[in-house]
mmCIF file with all atom_site columns, C-alpha atoms in Angstrom:
data_model
loop_
_atom_site.group_PDB
_atom_site.id
_atom_site.type_symbol
_atom_site.label_atom_id
_atom_site.label_alt_id
_atom_site.label_comp_id
_atom_site.label_asym_id
_atom_site.label_entity_id
_atom_site.label_seq_id
_atom_site.pdbx_PDB_ins_code
_atom_site.Cartn_x
_atom_site.Cartn_y
_atom_site.Cartn_z
_atom_site.occupancy
_atom_site.B_iso_or_equiv
_atom_site.pdbx_formal_charge
_atom_site.auth_seq_id
_atom_site.auth_comp_id
_atom_site.auth_asym_id
_atom_site.auth_atom_id
_atom_site.pdbx_PDB_model_num
ATOM 1  C CA . UNK A 1 1  ? 198.876 214.995 19.852  1.00 89.00 ? 1  UNK A CA 1
ATOM 2  C CA . UNK A 1 2  ? 198.686 211.364 18.789  1.00 93.00 ? 2  UNK A CA 1
ATOM 3  C CA . UNK A 1 3  ? 201.738 209.327 17.796  1.00 94.00 ? 3  UNK A CA 1
ATOM 4  C CA . UNK A 1 4  ? 200.654 209.451 14.145  1.00 95.00 ? 4  UNK A CA 1
ATOM 5  C CA . UNK A 1 5  ? 200.196 213.225 14.309  1.00 94.00 ? 5  UNK A CA 1
ATOM 6  C CA . UNK A 1 6  ? 203.608 213.623 15.922  1.00 94.00 ? 6  UNK A CA 1
ATOM 7  C CA . UNK A 1 7  ? 205.225 211.486 13.216  1.00 95.00 ? 7  UNK A CA 1
ATOM 8  C CA . UNK A 1 8  ? 203.489 213.574 10.524  1.00 95.00 ? 8  UNK A CA 1
ATOM 9  C CA . UNK A 1 9  ? 204.517 216.865 12.087  1.00 94.00 ? 9  UNK A CA 1
ATOM 10 C CA . UNK A 1 10 ? 208.110 215.685 12.470  1.00 94.00 ? 10 UNK A CA 1
ATOM 11 C CA . UNK A 1 11 ? 208.170 214.552 8.828   1.00 94.00 ? 11 UNK A CA 1
ATOM 12 C CA . UNK A 1 12 ? 206.818 217.941 7.752   1.00 94.00 ? 12 UNK A CA 1
ATOM 13 C CA . UNK A 1 13 ? 209.429 219.805 9.802   1.00 92.00 ? 13 UNK A CA 1
ATOM 14 C CA . UNK A 1 14 ? 212.204 217.632 8.313   1.00 91.00 ? 14 UNK A CA 1
ATOM 15 C CA . UNK A 1 15 ? 210.841 218.371 4.836   1.00 91.00 ? 15 UNK A CA 1
ATOM 16 C CA . UNK A 1 16 ? 210.831 222.120 5.448   1.00 91.00 ? 16 UNK A CA 1
ATOM 17 C CA . UNK A 1 17 ? 214.412 221.980 6.744   1.00 89.00 ? 17 UNK A CA 1
ATOM 18 C CA . UNK A 1 18 ? 215.435 219.863 3.759   1.00 85.00 ? 18 UNK A CA 1
ATOM 19 C CA . UNK A 1 19 ? 213.831 222.276 1.314   1.00 85.00 ? 19 UNK A CA 1
ATOM 20 C CA . UNK A 1 20 ? 215.635 225.205 2.914   1.00 85.00 ? 20 UNK A CA 1
ATOM 21 C CA . UNK A 1 21 ? 218.995 223.409 2.845   1.00 82.00 ? 21 UNK A CA 1
ATOM 22 C CA . UNK A 1 22 ? 218.527 222.173 -0.714  1.00 79.00 ? 22 UNK A CA 1
ATOM 23 C CA . UNK A 1 23 ? 217.508 225.555 -2.044  1.00 77.00 ? 23 UNK A CA 1
ATOM 24 C CA . UNK A 1 24 ? 220.472 227.185 -0.307  1.00 78.00 ? 24 UNK A CA 1
ATOM 25 C CA . UNK A 1 25 ? 222.898 224.662 -1.867  1.00 75.00 ? 25 UNK A CA 1
ATOM 26 C CA . UNK A 1 26 ? 223.684 225.661 -5.447  1.00 74.00 ? 26 UNK A CA 1
ATOM 27 C CA . UNK A 1 27 ? 226.138 222.806 -6.050  1.00 76.00 ? 27 UNK A CA 1
ATOM 28 C CA . UNK A 1 28 ? 223.488 220.422 -7.405  1.00 67.00 ? 28 UNK A CA 1
ATOM 29 C CA . UNK A 1 29 ? 223.223 220.824 -11.198 1.00 64.00 ? 29 UNK A CA 1
ATOM 30 C CA . UNK A 1 30 ? 219.792 219.164 -11.360 1.00 67.00 ? 30 UNK A CA 1
ATOM 31 C CA . UNK A 1 31 ? 218.383 221.446 -8.706  1.00 64.00 ? 31 UNK A CA 1
ATOM 32 C CA . UNK A 1 32 ? 216.218 220.653 -5.720  1.00 64.00 ? 32 UNK A CA 1
ATOM 33 C CA . UNK A 1 33 ? 213.358 218.459 -7.042  1.00 70.00 ? 33 UNK A CA 1
ATOM 34 C CA . UNK A 1 34 ? 215.251 215.134 -7.308  1.00 73.00 ? 34 UNK A CA 1
ATOM 35 C CA . UNK A 1 35 ? 216.692 215.603 -3.837  1.00 73.00 ? 35 UNK A CA 1
ATOM 36 C CA . UNK A 1 36 ? 213.302 216.282 -2.299  1.00 82.00 ? 36 UNK A CA 1
ATOM 37 C CA . UNK A 1 37 ? 211.375 213.369 -3.819  1.00 84.00 ? 37 UNK A CA 1
ATOM 38 C CA . UNK A 1 38 ? 211.811 210.970 -0.885  1.00 88.00 ? 38 UNK A CA 1
ATOM 39 C CA . UNK A 1 39 ? 211.226 213.524 1.925   1.00 89.00 ? 39 UNK A CA 1
ATOM 40 C CA . UNK A 1 40 ? 208.066 214.692 0.142   1.00 90.00 ? 40 UNK A CA 1
ATOM 41 C CA . UNK A 1 41 ? 206.820 211.119 -0.244  1.00 92.00 ? 41 UNK A CA 1
ATOM 42 C CA . UNK A 1 42 ? 207.561 210.391 3.427   1.00 94.00 ? 42 UNK A CA 1
ATOM 43 C CA . UNK A 1 43 ? 205.659 213.487 4.483   1.00 94.00 ? 43 UNK A CA 1
ATOM 44 C CA . UNK A 1 44 ? 202.698 212.667 2.234   1.00 94.00 ? 44 UNK A CA 1
ATOM 45 C CA . UNK A 1 45 ? 202.475 209.158 3.709   1.00 95.00 ? 45 UNK A CA 1
ATOM 46 C CA . UNK A 1 46 ? 202.719 210.441 7.286   1.00 95.00 ? 46 UNK A CA 1
ATOM 47 C CA . UNK A 1 47 ? 200.101 213.157 6.730   1.00 95.00 ? 47 UNK A CA 1
ATOM 48 C CA . UNK A 1 48 ? 197.695 210.651 5.196   1.00 96.00 ? 48 UNK A CA 1
ATOM 49 C CA . UNK A 1 49 ? 198.232 208.136 8.021   1.00 97.00 ? 49 UNK A CA 1
ATOM 50 C CA . UNK A 1 50 ? 197.522 210.822 10.619  1.00 96.00 ? 50 UNK A CA 1
ATOM 51 C CA . UNK A 1 51 ? 194.441 212.109 8.808   1.00 94.00 ? 51 UNK A CA 1
ATOM 52 C CA . UNK A 1 52 ? 196.099 215.466 8.224   1.00 95.00 ? 52 UNK A CA 1
ATOM 53 C CA . UNK A 1 53 ? 196.244 215.416 4.413   1.00 93.00 ? 53 UNK A CA 1
ATOM 54 C CA . UNK A 1 54 ? 194.236 218.428 3.302   1.00 92.00 ? 54 UNK A CA 1
ATOM 55 C CA . UNK A 1 55 ? 193.864 219.739 6.853   1.00 92.00 ? 55 UNK A CA 1
ATOM 56 C CA . UNK A 1 56 ? 196.523 222.433 6.847   1.00 92.00 ? 56 UNK A CA 1
ATOM 57 C CA . UNK A 1 57 ? 194.985 224.374 9.707   1.00 95.00 ? 57 UNK A CA 1
ATOM 58 C CA . UNK A 1 58 ? 195.325 221.390 12.062  1.00 95.00 ? 58 UNK A CA 1
ATOM 59 C CA . UNK A 1 59 ? 198.807 220.550 10.726  1.00 94.00 ? 59 UNK A CA 1
ATOM 60 C CA . UNK A 1 60 ? 200.107 224.069 11.258  1.00 94.00 ? 60 UNK A CA 1
ATOM 61 C CA . UNK A 1 61 ? 198.613 224.184 14.748  1.00 95.00 ? 61 UNK A CA 1
ATOM 62 C CA . UNK A 1 62 ? 200.393 220.927 15.595  1.00 95.00 ? 62 UNK A CA 1
ATOM 63 C CA . UNK A 1 63 ? 203.651 222.277 14.129  1.00 93.00 ? 63 UNK A CA 1
ATOM 64 C CA . UNK A 1 64 ? 203.291 225.406 16.266  1.00 94.00 ? 64 UNK A CA 1
ATOM 65 C CA . UNK A 1 65 ? 202.578 223.270 19.337  1.00 93.00 ? 65 UNK A CA 1
ATOM 66 C CA . UNK A 1 66 ? 205.665 221.120 18.680  1.00 91.00 ? 66 UNK A CA 1
ATOM 67 C CA . UNK A 1 67 ? 207.866 224.167 18.164  1.00 89.00 ? 67 UNK A CA 1
ATOM 68 C CA . UNK A 1 68 ? 206.560 225.674 21.403  1.00 90.00 ? 68 UNK A CA 1
ATOM 69 C CA . UNK A 1 69 ? 207.259 222.448 23.281  1.00 87.00 ? 69 UNK A CA 1
ATOM 70 C CA . UNK A 1 70 ? 210.762 222.400 21.785  1.00 82.00 ? 70 UNK A CA 1
ATOM 71 C CA . UNK A 1 71 ? 211.392 225.971 22.837  1.00 78.00 ? 71 UNK A CA 1
ATOM 72 C CA . UNK A 1 72 ? 211.590 227.309 19.277  1.00 70.00 ? 72 UNK A CA 1
ATOM 73 C CA . UNK A 1 73 ? 210.407 230.888 18.959  1.00 61.00 ? 73 UNK A CA 1
ATOM 74 C CA . UNK A 1 74 ? 207.773 231.531 16.327  1.00 57.00 ? 74 UNK A CA 1
ATOM 75 C CA . UNK A 1 75 ? 209.151 233.434 13.349  1.00 55.00 ? 75 UNK A CA 1
ATOM 76 C CA . UNK A 1 76 ? 212.725 232.433 14.195  1.00 47.00 ? 76 UNK A CA 1
#
């Protein structure tokens, strides 16, 4: 995994965690979209820089590889 791919995968994982946390938090009257604008933009930039924009199969394989390296069980 290249440095750019790693940065993209990490940005994607942060985005997913942010989406989960934001959707679980009902205290924001405007809802999730305003809170997710910056993490989504960061992820888009990182995916484009790594050449992963539109290549979900490769992205998800890299995410799985990172989770495995981190000791995170799949489906957990």
